[in-house]
CSV table of C-alpha atoms in Angstrom, one decimal:
chain,number,residue,atom,x,y,z
A,1,UNK,CA,168.6,92.0,74.6
A,2,UNK,CA,165.8,92.0,77.2
A,3,UNK,CA,167.1,88.7,78.6
A,4,UNK,CA,170.6,90.2,79.0
A,5,UNK,CA,169.2,93.3,80.7
A,6,UNK,CA,167.0,91.2,83.0
A,7,UNK,CA,170.1,89.0,84.0
A,8,UNK,CA,172.1,92.2,84.7
A,9,UNK,CA,169.2,93.6,86.8
A,10,UNK,CA,169.0,90.3,88.8
A,11,UNK,CA,172.8,90.4,89.5
A,12,UNK,CA,173.0,94.0,90.5
A,13,UNK,CA,169.7,94.4,92.4
A,14,UNK,CA,169.9,91.2,94.4
A,15,UNK,CA,173.6,91.8,95.3
A,16,UNK,CA,172.6,95.2,96.5
A,17,UNK,CA,169.7,93.8,98.4
A,18,UNK,CA,172.0,91.5,100.3
A,19,UNK,CA,174.1,94.5,101.3
A,20,UNK,CA,170.9,96.4,102.3
A,21,UNK,CA,169.7,93.5,104.6
A,22,UNK,CA,173.1,93.4,106.3
A,23,UNK,CA,173.1,97.2,106.9
A,24,UNK,CA,169.4,96.9,108.1
A,25,UNK,CA,170.4,94.7,111.0
A,26,UNK,CA,172.3,97.3,113.0
A,27,UNK,CA,169.9,100.0,111.8
A,28,UNK,CA,166.9,98.0,113.3
A,29,UNK,CA,168.6,98.0,116.7
A,30,UNK,CA,169.1,101.7,116.5
A,31,UNK,CA,165.4,102.4,116.0
A,32,UNK,CA,162.6,103.0,113.5
A,33,UNK,CA,164.1,106.1,111.9
A,34,UNK,CA,167.4,104.5,110.8
A,35,UNK,CA,165.6,101.4,109.6
A,36,UNK,CA,163.2,103.4,107.6
A,37,UNK,CA,166.1,105.3,106.0
A,38,UNK,CA,167.7,102.0,105.0
A,39,UNK,CA,164.4,100.7,103.7
A,40,UNK,CA,163.8,103.8,101.6
A,41,UNK,CA,167.3,103.7,100.3
A,42,UNK,CA,166.8,100.1,99.2
A,43,UNK,CA,163.6,101.1,97.5
A,44,UNK,CA,165.3,104.0,95.7
A,45,UNK,CA,168.0,101.6,94.6
A,46,UNK,CA,165.4,99.2,93.2
A,47,UNK,CA,163.9,102.2,91.3
A,48,UNK,CA,167.3,103.1,89.9
A,49,UNK,CA,168.0,99.5,88.8
A,50,UNK,CA,164.6,99.2,87.1
A,51,UNK,CA,165.1,102.5,85.2
A,52,UNK,CA,168.7,102.2,84.3
A,53,UNK,CA,169.0,98.4,83.7
A,54,UNK,CA,165.5,97.4,82.6
A,55,UNK,CA,164.2,100.7,81.2
A,56,UNK,CA,161.1,100.5,83.4
A,57,UNK,CA,159.8,103.6,85.2
A,58,UNK,CA,156.5,104.5,86.8
A,59,UNK,CA,153.9,107.2,86.1
A,60,UNK,CA,151.6,108.2,89.0
A,61,UNK,CA,148.1,109.3,88.2
A,62,UNK,CA,146.0,110.8,91.0
A,63,UNK,CA,147.2,112.0,94.4
A,64,UNK,CA,148.4,109.4,96.9
A,65,UNK,CA,146.7,109.9,100.2
A,66,UNK,CA,149.0,109.7,103.3
A,67,UNK,CA,148.2,109.0,106.9
A,68,UNK,CA,146.0,106.4,108.5
A,69,UNK,CA,144.2,104.9,105.4
A,70,UNK,CA,143.8,101.4,103.9
A,71,UNK,CA,145.4,101.3,100.5
A,72,UNK,CA,143.9,98.5,98.3
A,73,UNK,CA,146.2,97.9,95.3
A,74,UNK,CA,146.3,95.6,92.3
A,75,UNK,CA,149.2,93.2,92.4
A,76,UNK,CA,150.8,92.0,89.2
A,77,UNK,CA,154.5,92.0,89.9
A,78,UNK,CA,157.3,92.6,92.5
A,79,UNK,CA,157.7,96.1,91.0
A,80,UNK,CA,154.8,97.8,92.9
A,81,UNK,CA,155.5,96.1,96.2
A,82,UNK,CA,158.7,98.1,96.4
A,83,UNK,CA,157.7,101.2,94.4
A,84,UNK,CA,154.8,101.8,96.9
A,85,UNK,CA,157.3,102.2,99.7
A,86,UNK,CA,158.4,105.5,98.0
A,87,UNK,CA,154.9,106.6,96.9
A,88,UNK,CA,153.5,106.4,100.5
A,89,UNK,CA,154.8,107.5,103.8
A,90,UNK,CA,156.2,104.5,105.8
A,91,UNK,CA,153.4,102.1,104.7
A,92,UNK,CA,152.8,98.9,106.6
A,93,UNK,CA,152.4,96.2,104.0
A,94,UNK,CA,150.1,93.2,104.6
A,95,UNK,CA,151.9,90.1,103.4
A,96,UNK,CA,151.8,86.4,103.8
A,97,UNK,CA,153.5,85.1,106.8
A,98,UNK,CA,155.8,82.8,104.9
A,99,UNK,CA,157.7,85.9,103.6
A,100,UNK,CA,158.4,87.1,107.1
A,101,UNK,CA,159.9,83.7,107.9
A,102,UNK,CA,162.7,84.2,105.4
A,103,UNK,CA,165.9,84.2,107.4
A,104,UNK,CA,167.4,87.7,107.8
A,105,UNK,CA,165.0,89.5,105.5
A,106,UNK,CA,162.0,88.4,107.4
A,107,UNK,CA,163.3,89.7,110.7
A,108,UNK,CA,164.1,93.1,109.2
A,109,UNK,CA,160.7,93.2,107.6
A,110,UNK,CA,158.9,92.6,110.9
A,111,UNK,CA,161.0,95.3,112.6
A,112,UNK,CA,160.1,97.7,109.8
A,113,UNK,CA,156.4,97.0,110.6
A,114,UNK,CA,154.9,94.7,107.9
A,115,UNK,CA,151.7,93.0,108.9
A,116,UNK,CA,152.0,89.2,108.5
A,117,UNK,CA,148.8,87.3,107.6
A,118,UNK,CA,148.5,83.5,108.1
A,119,UNK,CA,145.7,82.4,105.7
A,120,UNK,CA,145.4,79.1,107.4
A,121,UNK,CA,145.5,80.5,110.9
A,122,UNK,CA,141.8,81.1,111.4
A,123,UNK,CA,140.3,83.6,113.9
A,124,UNK,CA,143.5,83.8,116.0
A,125,UNK,CA,145.5,84.9,112.9
A,126,UNK,CA,142.9,87.5,112.0
A,127,UNK,CA,143.0,89.0,115.5
A,128,UNK,CA,146.8,89.3,115.3
A,129,UNK,CA,146.6,90.9,111.9
A,130,UNK,CA,144.0,93.4,113.2
A,131,UNK,CA,146.1,94.2,116.2
A,132,UNK,CA,149.2,94.9,114.1
A,133,UNK,CA,147.1,97.0,111.7
A,134,UNK,CA,145.6,99.2,114.5
A,135,UNK,CA,149.1,99.8,115.8
A,136,UNK,CA,150.2,100.9,112.4
A,137,UNK,CA,147.3,103.3,112.1
A,138,UNK,CA,148.0,104.7,115.6
A,139,UNK,CA,151.5,105.6,114.3
A,140,UNK,CA,149.9,107.5,111.4
A,141,UNK,CA,151.0,105.0,108.8
A,142,UNK,CA,148.9,103.9,105.8
A,143,UNK,CA,148.3,100.2,105.4
A,144,UNK,CA,148.8,98.5,102.0
A,145,UNK,CA,146.8,95.4,101.2
A,146,UNK,CA,146.6,93.5,97.9
A,147,UNK,CA,143.0,92.4,98.2
A,148,UNK,CA,143.0,89.8,95.5
A,149,UNK,CA,145.4,87.9,97.7
A,150,UNK,CA,148.2,87.1,95.2
A,151,UNK,CA,149.9,88.3,92.1
A,152,UNK,CA,147.7,88.0,89.0
A,153,UNK,CA,148.5,88.2,85.3
A,154,UNK,CA,147.2,91.2,83.3
A,155,UNK,CA,143.6,90.9,82.3
A,156,UNK,CA,142.6,88.7,85.2
A,157,UNK,CA,140.1,90.0,87.8
A,158,UNK,CA,139.8,87.5,90.6
A,159,UNK,CA,137.4,88.2,93.5
A,160,UNK,CA,138.7,89.9,96.6
A,161,UNK,CA,139.8,87.7,99.5
A,162,UNK,CA,137.8,88.0,102.8
A,163,UNK,CA,140.7,89.5,104.7
A,164,UNK,CA,140.1,92.8,103.0
A,165,UNK,CA,136.5,93.1,104.2
A,166,UNK,CA,137.6,92.2,107.7
A,167,UNK,CA,140.2,95.0,107.8
A,168,UNK,CA,137.8,97.5,106.3
A,169,UNK,CA,135.1,96.8,108.8
A,170,UNK,CA,137.3,96.7,111.8
A,171,UNK,CA,139.6,99.6,111.1
A,172,UNK,CA,137.0,102.2,110.1
A,173,UNK,CA,139.3,104.2,107.8
A,174,UNK,CA,138.9,105.3,104.2
A,175,UNK,CA,140.0,102.9,101.4
A,176,UNK,CA,142.2,104.3,98.6
A,177,UNK,CA,142.1,101.9,95.6
A,178,UNK,CA,145.1,101.7,93.3
A,179,UNK,CA,145.1,100.3,89.8
A,180,UNK,CA,148.3,99.4,87.9
A,181,UNK,CA,149.6,97.6,84.9
A,182,UNK,CA,153.1,96.4,85.8
A,183,UNK,CA,152.4,92.9,84.6
A,184,UNK,CA,152.7,94.0,81.0
A,185,UNK,CA,156.4,94.7,81.5
A,186,UNK,CA,157.2,92.6,84.5
A,187,UNK,CA,155.6,89.1,84.0
A,188,UNK,CA,156.2,86.0,86.1
A,189,UNK,CA,158.8,84.9,83.6
A,190,UNK,CA,162.4,86.0,84.1
A,191,UNK,CA,162.6,88.4,81.1
A,192,UNK,CA,161.3,91.9,81.7
A,193,UNK,CA,160.4,94.5,79.0
A,194,UNK,CA,161.1,98.3,79.0
A,195,UNK,CA,158.3,100.7,79.3
A,196,UNK,CA,156.2,102.8,81.7
A,197,UNK,CA,154.1,101.3,84.5
A,198,UNK,CA,151.0,103.3,85.2
A,199,UNK,CA,149.9,103.5,88.9
A,200,UNK,CA,146.5,105.1,89.1
A,201,UNK,CA,145.4,106.3,92.6
A,202,UNK,CA,141.6,106.4,92.9
A,203,UNK,CA,139.3,108.6,95.0
A,204,UNK,CA,139.0,107.5,98.7
A,205,UNK,CA,136.1,105.2,99.5
A,206,UNK,CA,134.5,106.2,102.9
A,207,UNK,CA,134.3,103.8,105.8
A,208,UNK,CA,131.0,102.2,106.9
A,209,UNK,CA,129.8,100.7,103.7
A,210,UNK,CA,128.3,97.3,103.6
A,211,UNK,CA,130.6,94.5,102.5
A,212,UNK,CA,129.1,93.8,99.0
A,213,UNK,CA,129.1,97.5,98.3
A,214,UNK,CA,132.7,98.2,99.3
A,215,UNK,CA,134.0,95.1,97.7
A,216,UNK,CA,132.3,96.0,94.4
A,217,UNK,CA,133.7,99.5,94.5
A,218,UNK,CA,137.3,98.4,95.2
A,219,UNK,CA,137.2,95.6,92.7
A,220,UNK,CA,136.0,98.0,90.0
A,221,UNK,CA,138.6,100.7,90.9
A,222,UNK,CA,141.7,98.4,91.1
A,223,UNK,CA,140.8,96.9,87.7
A,224,UNK,CA,140.3,100.1,85.7
A,225,UNK,CA,143.4,99.5,83.7
A,226,UNK,CA,142.3,95.9,82.8
A,227,UNK,CA,139.6,97.0,80.5
């Protein structure tokens, strides 16, 4: 049954995603507000598909902090990458550059204001990432980063990637850690399982801490649901 529901979700959601990308092209030319409306509509559509077709819904614990902050979240599935668009106010998401090179979708994502990161690009790539991040903060937007660098299975606690410490030191804003357990229901395999995804928003961590200290605090906080 879960395999059938997962296949139906893939058919319905990705068909709708294609339509959303096509609508986003003219919206992007009209300005940020129309593009944001389309993006949030697509995220709500994803939430609807997850709930109605997969039986997956989210439960938020804690109070999401809006405005210019650095949100450091656990990453276990595609679910939270889209759900966070609705939990936060116009977040700018740090993502690998290869995703922004996807024809069509990548152009729309860049217009929305995602922050591409080239892990092989060295110092020049880091400077571009920091410039884009500062522009997002100047617009009052929170920045989402998945500091472990990639999607990880439940139970795994890899060390944080160095890009997080670079952003934290350079931006000088509080860090809001987010723990979640979406991987229990939304594994790397095709078949998803129904249930509730817990998204736990931690207390803000102030700027100005030394790198080992802030990394230890964030690593502990985003892995609270792994114990």
